[in-house]
């Protein structure tokens, strides 16, 4: 693995062609919290809103407005997947539902600029993880595009 500055990371991503598809490999369980419920769903709105949140929390340059990302993600389609879901327990009475596996997202309904933003967030997910409980090892992600 190499060390890369934030500026170089962004510049490198801008040089890639805007992908029509990105495959996410969720190597460890992923879960989201929505309305006091653990949501173990690989919906694009949840994945990319989580990444926009993490982008903002890390104080990365350029804004990643979670609301706008969530709205744009409604036009992203999940076209293929191999995955599983189960409840993971942290103690005998406390746990969370989560999923893992390979999921292919299609961005052809988005503009080229929007696809580049989604690619930037997806690549950032390899550093930040996706979803909640990343500090506990959840959300480890690799992508292919």
mmCIF file of C-alpha atoms in Angstrom:
data_model
loop_
_atom_site.group_PDB
_atom_site.id
_atom_site.type_symbol
_atom_site.label_atom_id
_atom_site.label_comp_id
_atom_site.label_asym_id
_atom_site.label_seq_id
_atom_site.Cartn_x
_atom_site.Cartn_y
_atom_site.Cartn_z
ATOM 1 C CA UNK A 1 0.000 0.000 0.000
ATOM 2 C CA UNK A 2 1.142 3.517 -0.685
ATOM 3 C CA UNK A 3 0.706 6.739 1.209
ATOM 4 C CA UNK A 4 -1.110 9.430 -0.736
ATOM 5 C CA UNK A 5 -2.009 13.002 0.131
ATOM 6 C CA UNK A 6 -5.636 14.099 0.084
ATOM 7 C CA UNK A 7 -4.916 16.443 -2.831
ATOM 8 C CA UNK A 8 -3.257 13.650 -4.848
ATOM 9 C CA UNK A 9 -6.113 11.270 -3.999
ATOM 10 C CA UNK A 10 -8.683 13.747 -5.346
ATOM 11 C CA UNK A 11 -6.572 14.605 -8.419
ATOM 12 C CA UNK A 12 -6.027 10.902 -9.197
ATOM 13 C CA UNK A 13 -9.743 10.231 -8.970
ATOM 14 C CA UNK A 14 -10.551 13.168 -11.264
ATOM 15 C CA UNK A 15 -8.263 11.611 -13.910
ATOM 16 C CA UNK A 16 -10.298 8.383 -14.044
ATOM 17 C CA UNK A 17 -13.129 8.079 -16.547
ATOM 18 C CA UNK A 18 -16.533 8.401 -14.893
ATOM 19 C CA UNK A 19 -17.611 4.773 -14.395
ATOM 20 C CA UNK A 20 -21.000 3.393 -15.311
ATOM 21 C CA UNK A 21 -20.599 0.667 -12.670
ATOM 22 C CA UNK A 22 -18.755 0.225 -9.392
ATOM 23 C CA UNK A 23 -18.491 -3.096 -7.589
ATOM 24 C CA UNK A 24 -18.330 -2.886 -3.812
ATOM 25 C CA UNK A 25 -16.827 -5.789 -1.913
ATOM 26 C CA UNK A 26 -17.943 -5.427 1.675
ATOM 27 C CA UNK A 27 -15.308 -7.540 3.423
ATOM 28 C CA UNK A 28 -16.766 -7.154 6.893
ATOM 29 C CA UNK A 29 -20.379 -6.624 7.997
ATOM 30 C CA UNK A 30 -22.123 -3.348 7.123
ATOM 31 C CA UNK A 31 -25.083 -1.840 8.917
ATOM 32 C CA UNK A 32 -26.849 1.504 8.869
ATOM 33 C CA UNK A 33 -29.049 3.149 11.468
ATOM 34 C CA UNK A 34 -32.321 4.556 10.152
ATOM 35 C CA UNK A 35 -35.181 5.689 12.368
ATOM 36 C CA UNK A 36 -33.929 3.736 15.431
ATOM 37 C CA UNK A 37 -33.650 0.574 13.345
ATOM 38 C CA UNK A 38 -30.605 -1.352 12.158
ATOM 39 C CA UNK A 39 -30.898 -1.393 8.380
ATOM 40 C CA UNK A 40 -28.843 -4.203 6.832
ATOM 41 C CA UNK A 41 -29.711 -3.134 3.281
ATOM 42 C CA UNK A 42 -27.162 -2.363 0.536
ATOM 43 C CA UNK A 43 -29.326 0.422 -0.901
ATOM 44 C CA UNK A 44 -27.277 3.035 -2.744
ATOM 45 C CA UNK A 45 -28.913 5.861 -0.761
ATOM 46 C CA UNK A 46 -27.639 4.361 2.495
ATOM 47 C CA UNK A 47 -24.164 3.471 1.211
ATOM 48 C CA UNK A 48 -23.409 6.838 -0.360
ATOM 49 C CA UNK A 49 -25.080 8.976 2.326
ATOM 50 C CA UNK A 50 -22.851 7.163 4.833
ATOM 51 C CA UNK A 51 -19.787 7.945 2.731
ATOM 52 C CA UNK A 52 -20.825 11.606 2.387
ATOM 53 C CA UNK A 53 -21.174 11.761 6.179
ATOM 54 C CA UNK A 54 -17.726 10.247 6.689
ATOM 55 C CA UNK A 55 -16.257 12.630 4.086
ATOM 56 C CA UNK A 56 -17.658 15.604 6.021
ATOM 57 C CA UNK A 57 -16.569 14.210 9.405
ATOM 58 C CA UNK A 58 -13.019 13.786 8.077
ATOM 59 C CA UNK A 59 -13.096 17.467 7.009
ATOM 60 C CA UNK A 60 -12.146 16.575 3.463
ATOM 61 C CA UNK A 61 -11.960 19.401 0.899
ATOM 62 C CA UNK A 62 -15.048 20.175 -1.186
ATOM 63 C CA UNK A 63 -18.513 19.630 0.161
ATOM 64 C CA UNK A 64 -20.314 16.299 0.067
ATOM 65 C CA UNK A 65 -23.872 17.264 0.928
ATOM 66 C CA UNK A 66 -25.517 14.149 2.366
ATOM 67 C CA UNK A 67 -29.015 15.211 1.326
ATOM 68 C CA UNK A 68 -28.007 15.810 -2.303
ATOM 69 C CA UNK A 69 -25.995 12.579 -2.434
ATOM 70 C CA UNK A 70 -28.973 10.641 -1.052
ATOM 71 C CA UNK A 71 -31.268 12.182 -3.680
ATOM 72 C CA UNK A 72 -28.854 11.429 -6.544
ATOM 73 C CA UNK A 73 -28.352 7.888 -5.253
ATOM 74 C CA UNK A 74 -32.026 7.163 -5.847
ATOM 75 C CA UNK A 75 -31.097 6.919 -9.541
ATOM 76 C CA UNK A 76 -28.327 4.394 -8.841
ATOM 77 C CA UNK A 77 -29.362 0.800 -9.475
ATOM 78 C CA UNK A 78 -28.140 -2.327 -7.747
ATOM 79 C CA UNK A 79 -27.774 -4.662 -10.741
ATOM 80 C CA UNK A 80 -26.049 -7.737 -9.298
ATOM 81 C CA UNK A 81 -25.144 -9.032 -5.887
ATOM 82 C CA UNK A 82 -23.856 -11.962 -3.852
ATOM 83 C CA UNK A 83 -24.292 -11.388 -0.173
ATOM 84 C CA UNK A 84 -25.570 -12.459 3.173
ATOM 85 C CA UNK A 85 -27.212 -10.895 6.170
ATOM 86 C CA UNK A 86 -27.341 -11.922 9.815
ATOM 87 C CA UNK A 87 -27.435 -10.555 13.326
ATOM 88 C CA UNK A 88 -24.086 -9.990 15.015
ATOM 89 C CA UNK A 89 -24.083 -10.005 18.803
ATOM 90 C CA UNK A 90 -21.864 -7.804 20.955
ATOM 91 C CA UNK A 91 -23.217 -9.336 24.157
ATOM 92 C CA UNK A 92 -25.934 -11.890 24.895
ATOM 93 C CA UNK A 93 -28.699 -9.268 24.557
ATOM 94 C CA UNK A 94 -27.186 -6.636 22.269
ATOM 95 C CA UNK A 95 -26.518 -6.936 18.569
ATOM 96 C CA UNK A 96 -27.082 -5.500 15.134
ATOM 97 C CA UNK A 97 -28.200 -6.801 11.764
ATOM 98 C CA UNK A 98 -25.613 -6.417 9.017
ATOM 99 C CA UNK A 99 -24.787 -7.592 5.486
ATOM 100 C CA UNK A 100 -21.607 -8.351 3.540
ATOM 101 C CA UNK A 101 -20.671 -9.558 0.053
ATOM 102 C CA UNK A 102 -20.284 -8.176 -3.480
ATOM 103 C CA UNK A 103 -22.701 -5.596 -4.847
ATOM 104 C CA UNK A 104 -22.632 -3.993 -8.296
ATOM 105 C CA UNK A 105 -24.060 -0.474 -8.578
ATOM 106 C CA UNK A 106 -24.947 1.068 -11.960
ATOM 107 C CA UNK A 107 -24.632 4.852 -12.439
ATOM 108 C CA UNK A 108 -25.640 5.219 -16.094
ATOM 109 C CA UNK A 109 -28.641 7.402 -15.166
ATOM 110 C CA UNK A 110 -26.349 10.029 -13.618
ATOM 111 C CA UNK A 111 -24.369 12.790 -15.300
ATOM 112 C CA UNK A 112 -20.641 12.346 -15.795
ATOM 113 C CA UNK A 113 -19.909 14.868 -13.027
ATOM 114 C CA UNK A 114 -22.207 13.043 -10.595
ATOM 115 C CA UNK A 115 -20.593 9.706 -11.467
ATOM 116 C CA UNK A 116 -17.181 11.204 -10.653
ATOM 117 C CA UNK A 117 -18.460 12.377 -7.255
ATOM 118 C CA UNK A 118 -19.779 8.880 -6.542
ATOM 119 C CA UNK A 119 -16.455 7.388 -7.620
ATOM 120 C CA UNK A 120 -14.621 9.739 -5.258
ATOM 121 C CA UNK A 121 -16.884 8.708 -2.381
ATOM 122 C CA UNK A 122 -16.542 5.013 -3.266
ATOM 123 C CA UNK A 123 -12.742 5.244 -3.318
ATOM 124 C CA UNK A 124 -12.842 7.152 -0.009
ATOM 125 C CA UNK A 125 -14.862 4.250 1.433
ATOM 126 C CA UNK A 126 -11.765 2.053 1.164
ATOM 127 C CA UNK A 127 -10.144 4.335 3.760
ATOM 128 C CA UNK A 128 -13.138 5.243 5.905
ATOM 129 C CA UNK A 129 -15.272 2.116 5.836
ATOM 130 C CA UNK A 130 -18.998 2.170 5.139
ATOM 131 C CA UNK A 131 -21.852 2.368 7.621
ATOM 132 C CA UNK A 132 -21.806 2.351 11.382
ATOM 133 C CA UNK A 133 -19.413 0.616 13.784
ATOM 134 C CA UNK A 134 -16.378 1.098 11.515
ATOM 135 C CA UNK A 135 -14.197 1.542 14.625
ATOM 136 C CA UNK A 136 -15.263 -1.977 15.654
ATOM 137 C CA UNK A 137 -14.211 -3.438 12.299
ATOM 138 C CA UNK A 138 -17.491 -3.176 10.422
ATOM 139 C CA UNK A 139 -17.712 -1.728 6.906
ATOM 140 C CA UNK A 140 -14.305 -2.690 5.489
ATOM 141 C CA UNK A 141 -14.663 -2.130 1.759
ATOM 142 C CA UNK A 142 -12.824 -2.617 -1.517
ATOM 143 C CA UNK A 143 -14.074 -1.426 -4.889
ATOM 144 C CA UNK A 144 -13.564 -2.241 -8.559
ATOM 145 C CA UNK A 145 -14.591 0.046 -11.395
#
